Amino acid sequence: MLLAIDCGNTNTVFSILDGDETIATWRTSTEWQRTADQYYVWLSSLMRFQKLDVHIDEVIVSSTVPRVVFNLRVLSDRYFNCRPLVVGKPECALPVQPRVDAGTAVGPDRLVNTAGAFDRHGGDLIVVDFGTATTFDVVDDDGAYIGGVIAPGVNLSLEALHNAAAALPHVDISKPQAVIGTNTVACMQSGVFWGYIGLVREICARIKAERGREMKIISTGGLAPLFQQSEALFDAFEDDLTMHGLTVIHRFNKDTA
């Protein structure tokens, strides 16, 4: 069985997979201080709760937080008796190498999203990931990551408004009933919601114009369903894109070993 771990700036997701079948998925907050032993106690408790009797013998990790990788390596070595594949490290091969400026370190989450999206949708893609940051990954016709855009995340923007302006409350993002807000919360929600609709539409249009070709737009990330159902911005929504990308990269490394 494969344990795939996606460590983001806010949350870390653990999935147990048998081939392309997802056996179980759990989410926890990302804390670089968490030890390998703490990870295992948490993980094994959830497995017992769900009465899962599985043998994990392979691990792959994608982490945008470098400080957590050490303890995830220890978790893999100590409790699963295997050396993990870590996306972005030299020992972890990619199906297609990214084509970016020399010396540029591409975030592992972007490499994983690229691999997963290309496997499902082919090339000429824009992958929009609504995470802590809102990222746009451009995938060439052969599956190579060739660059993209990074914008502040939706919740990050709301938090910045709340923290920087004493009179503005903390609000949750949702689609407002009208563009013109008639109270402070509605005004903030309208500004953020329609602001991001405009941001996504404009950036994707400019990417297509710069590339001079038609491109599919794929959305993923926690807030993607909100924007997916509200406007015809995306050609597809993938809720498990990162995990699928991890299985694609893991399978590629096994096949080429």
Coordinates of C-alpha atoms in Angstrom, one line a residue:
M1 CA 0.0 0.0 0.0
L2 CA 1.1 3.6 -0.7
L3 CA 0.9 6.4 1.8
A4 CA 0.8 9.7 -0.1
I5 CA 1.4 12.8 2.0
D6 CA 0.6 16.3 0.7
C7 CA 1.9 19.0 3.1
G8 CA 0.7 22.5 2.4
N9 CA 1.2 25.7 4.2
T10 CA -2.1 25.3 6.1
N11 CA -3.0 21.6 6.1
T12 CA -1.4 18.3 5.6
V13 CA -3.3 15.5 3.9
F14 CA -2.5 11.8 4.3
S15 CA -4.0 9.2 1.8
I16 CA -3.7 5.5 1.7
L17 CA -3.9 4.2 -1.8
D18 CA -4.1 0.8 -3.4
G19 CA -3.2 1.5 -7.0
D20 CA -5.7 4.1 -8.2
E21 CA -8.2 3.3 -5.4
T22 CA -8.2 5.6 -2.4
I23 CA -8.6 3.5 0.8
A24 CA -8.7 6.5 3.3
T25 CA -7.9 10.2 3.5
W26 CA -7.3 12.3 6.6
R27 CA -6.3 15.9 7.1
T28 CA -4.4 17.7 9.9
S29 CA -3.0 21.1 10.4
T30 CA 0.6 21.7 9.2
E31 CA 2.9 22.0 12.2
W32 CA 6.7 21.7 11.6
Q33 CA 7.2 20.9 15.3
R34 CA 5.2 17.7 15.1
T35 CA 7.5 14.6 15.5
A36 CA 7.5 11.4 13.6
D37 CA 6.1 9.6 16.7
Q38 CA 3.2 12.1 16.9
Y39 CA 2.4 11.6 13.3
Y40 CA 2.3 7.8 13.8
V41 CA 0.2 7.9 16.9
W42 CA -2.4 10.1 15.1
L43 CA -2.3 8.1 11.9
S44 CA -2.5 4.6 13.6
S45 CA -5.3 5.8 15.8
L46 CA -7.4 6.8 12.8
M47 CA -6.6 3.5 11.0
R48 CA -7.8 1.6 14.1
F49 CA -10.9 3.7 14.4
Q50 CA -11.8 2.9 10.7
K51 CA -10.8 -0.8 11.3
L52 CA -8.2 -0.6 8.5
D53 CA -5.9 -3.6 8.4
V54 CA -3.4 -2.4 5.7
H55 CA 0.4 -2.8 5.3
I56 CA 2.0 0.4 4.2
D57 CA 5.3 -0.3 2.4
E58 CA 5.7 2.8 0.2
V59 CA 5.6 6.5 0.9
I60 CA 5.6 9.6 -1.3
V61 CA 5.7 13.2 0.0
S62 CA 5.1 16.6 -1.5
S63 CA 5.8 19.5 0.9
T64 CA 5.7 23.2 0.5
V65 CA 7.0 23.5 4.1
P66 CA 10.7 22.2 4.0
R67 CA 10.9 22.0 7.8
V68 CA 8.4 19.1 8.0
V69 CA 10.1 16.9 5.6
F70 CA 12.7 15.5 8.1
N71 CA 10.1 14.2 10.4
L72 CA 8.0 12.7 7.6
R73 CA 11.2 10.9 6.4
V74 CA 11.7 9.6 9.9
L75 CA 8.0 8.5 10.0
S76 CA 8.6 6.5 6.8
D77 CA 11.9 5.0 7.9
R78 CA 10.9 4.1 11.5
Y79 CA 7.4 2.9 11.1
F80 CA 7.0 1.8 7.5
N81 CA 10.5 0.6 6.9
C82 CA 10.9 2.3 3.6
R83 CA 12.7 5.3 2.2
P84 CA 10.1 7.9 1.0
L85 CA 10.1 9.6 -2.4
V86 CA 10.1 13.3 -1.9
V87 CA 8.9 15.4 -4.8
G88 CA 11.5 18.0 -5.8
K89 CA 14.5 16.0 -4.6
P90 CA 17.0 14.7 -7.1
E91 CA 16.1 11.0 -6.4
C92 CA 12.4 11.6 -7.3
A93 CA 12.1 11.6 -11.1
L94 CA 9.4 13.6 -12.9
P95 CA 7.5 12.3 -16.0
V96 CA 8.6 15.6 -17.8
Q97 CA 11.1 18.1 -16.5
P98 CA 9.9 21.7 -15.9
R99 CA 11.0 24.3 -18.3
V100 CA 11.7 27.4 -16.3
D101 CA 14.6 29.8 -15.7
A102 CA 17.9 28.1 -14.7
G103 CA 18.3 27.8 -11.0
T104 CA 14.5 28.2 -10.3
A105 CA 13.1 25.9 -7.6
V106 CA 9.6 25.0 -8.6
G107 CA 7.2 24.3 -5.7
P108 CA 6.5 20.6 -5.3
D109 CA 2.8 21.2 -5.2
R110 CA 2.9 22.8 -8.6
L111 CA 4.9 19.8 -10.0
V112 CA 2.4 17.4 -8.6
N113 CA -0.6 19.3 -9.9
T114 CA 1.0 19.4 -13.3
A115 CA 1.6 15.6 -13.4
G116 CA -1.9 14.9 -12.2
A117 CA -3.7 17.3 -14.5
F118 CA -1.7 16.2 -17.6
D119 CA -2.5 12.5 -16.8
R120 CA -6.2 13.2 -16.8
H121 CA -6.6 16.0 -19.3
G122 CA -3.6 16.0 -21.6
G123 CA -1.6 19.2 -22.3
D124 CA -2.2 22.9 -22.9
L125 CA -3.7 23.4 -19.4
I126 CA -4.0 26.1 -16.8
V127 CA -4.3 24.6 -13.4
V128 CA -5.8 27.1 -10.8
D129 CA -5.3 25.9 -7.2
F130 CA -7.2 27.8 -4.5
G131 CA -4.9 27.1 -1.6
T132 CA -3.1 29.4 0.9
A133 CA -2.0 31.1 -2.2
T134 CA -4.0 31.1 -5.5
T135 CA -1.6 29.6 -8.1
F136 CA -1.9 29.3 -11.8
D137 CA 0.2 26.5 -13.3
V138 CA 0.8 26.4 -17.1
V139 CA 1.2 23.0 -18.6
D140 CA 2.7 22.6 -22.1
D141 CA 1.4 20.2 -24.7
D142 CA 3.9 17.5 -23.6
G143 CA 3.1 17.8 -19.9
A144 CA 5.9 20.1 -18.8
Y145 CA 5.4 22.8 -16.2
I146 CA 6.5 26.0 -18.0
G147 CA 5.7 28.7 -15.4
G148 CA 2.7 30.4 -13.9
V149 CA 1.3 33.0 -11.6
I150 CA 1.1 33.3 -7.8
A151 CA -1.6 35.5 -6.2
P152 CA -2.7 35.9 -2.5
G153 CA -5.1 33.2 -1.4
V154 CA -8.8 34.0 -0.8
N155 CA -8.7 33.5 2.9
L156 CA -5.3 35.3 3.1
S157 CA -6.9 38.4 1.5
L158 CA -9.8 38.3 4.0
E159 CA -7.4 37.9 6.9
A160 CA -5.4 40.8 5.6
L161 CA -8.5 43.0 5.5
H162 CA -9.5 42.1 9.0
N163 CA -6.0 42.5 10.4
A164 CA -5.2 45.8 8.7
A165 CA -8.5 47.6 9.2
A166 CA -9.7 47.7 12.8
A167 CA -13.3 48.3 11.8
L168 CA -13.6 45.4 9.5
P169 CA -14.7 42.0 10.9
H170 CA -13.5 38.5 10.1
V171 CA -15.9 37.0 7.5
D172 CA -16.2 33.7 5.7
I173 CA -16.1 33.7 1.9
S174 CA -19.4 33.0 0.1
K175 CA -21.2 34.1 -3.0
P176 CA -23.0 37.4 -2.2
Q177 CA -26.6 37.8 -3.2
A178 CA -25.8 41.1 -4.9
V179 CA -22.7 42.9 -6.1
I180 CA -23.6 46.0 -4.1
G181 CA -23.3 45.2 -0.4
T182 CA -25.7 46.9 2.0
N183 CA -23.7 46.0 5.1
T184 CA -20.0 45.7 5.9
V185 CA -19.9 41.9 5.7
A186 CA -21.7 41.8 2.4
C187 CA -19.4 44.5 1.0
M188 CA -16.3 42.5 2.0
Q189 CA -17.7 39.2 0.6
S190 CA -18.6 40.9 -2.6
G191 CA -15.2 42.5 -3.0
V192 CA -13.3 39.3 -2.4
F193 CA -15.7 37.0 -4.3
W194 CA -16.1 39.1 -7.4
G195 CA -12.6 40.3 -7.2
Y196 CA -11.3 36.7 -7.5
I197 CA -13.8 35.9 -10.3
G198 CA -12.2 38.9 -12.2
L199 CA -8.7 37.9 -11.2
V200 CA -9.1 34.3 -12.5
R201 CA -10.8 35.3 -15.7
E202 CA -8.3 38.0 -16.6
I203 CA -5.2 36.0 -15.7
C204 CA -6.4 33.0 -17.7
A205 CA -7.3 35.2 -20.7
R206 CA -3.9 36.8 -20.7
I207 CA -2.1 33.4 -20.4
K208 CA -4.1 32.1 -23.4
A209 CA -3.3 35.3 -25.4
E210 CA 0.4 35.0 -24.5
R211 CA 0.5 31.3 -25.5
G212 CA -1.6 32.0 -28.6
R213 CA -3.7 28.8 -28.3
E214 CA -6.8 27.5 -26.7
M215 CA -6.2 26.0 -23.2
K216 CA -8.3 24.0 -20.8
I217 CA -8.7 25.5 -17.3
I218 CA -8.7 23.1 -14.4
S219 CA -9.6 24.1 -10.8
T220 CA -8.6 22.4 -7.6
G221 CA -8.2 23.3 -3.9
G222 CA -10.5 23.9 -1.0
L223 CA -12.4 26.9 -2.3
A224 CA -12.6 25.8 -6.0
P225 CA -16.1 24.4 -5.7
L226 CA -17.4 27.8 -4.7
F227 CA -16.0 29.5 -7.8
Q228 CA -16.7 26.5 -10.0
Q229 CA -20.5 26.6 -9.5
S230 CA -20.8 30.3 -9.6
E231 CA -19.3 31.2 -13.0
A232 CA -18.3 29.4 -16.2
L233 CA -14.6 29.9 -15.4
F234 CA -13.4 26.3 -15.5
D235 CA -13.5 23.4 -17.9
A236 CA -13.2 20.9 -15.0
F237 CA -12.9 20.6 -11.2
E238 CA -10.6 18.0 -9.6
D239 CA -10.9 17.6 -5.9
D240 CA -8.2 15.0 -5.6
L241 CA -5.7 16.4 -8.2
T242 CA -2.7 16.6 -5.9
M243 CA -3.2 13.0 -4.6
H244 CA -3.6 11.8 -8.2
G245 CA -0.5 13.6 -9.2
L246 CA 1.5 11.9 -6.4
T247 CA 0.3 8.5 -7.6
V248 CA 1.4 9.4 -11.2
I249 CA 4.9 10.4 -10.0
H250 CA 5.2 7.4 -7.7
R251 CA 4.2 5.0 -10.6
F252 CA 6.6 6.7 -13.0
N253 CA 9.5 6.2 -10.5
K254 CA 8.6 2.5 -10.0
D255 CA 8.4 2.0 -13.8
T256 CA 11.7 3.6 -14.5
A257 CA 13.6 2.2 -11.5

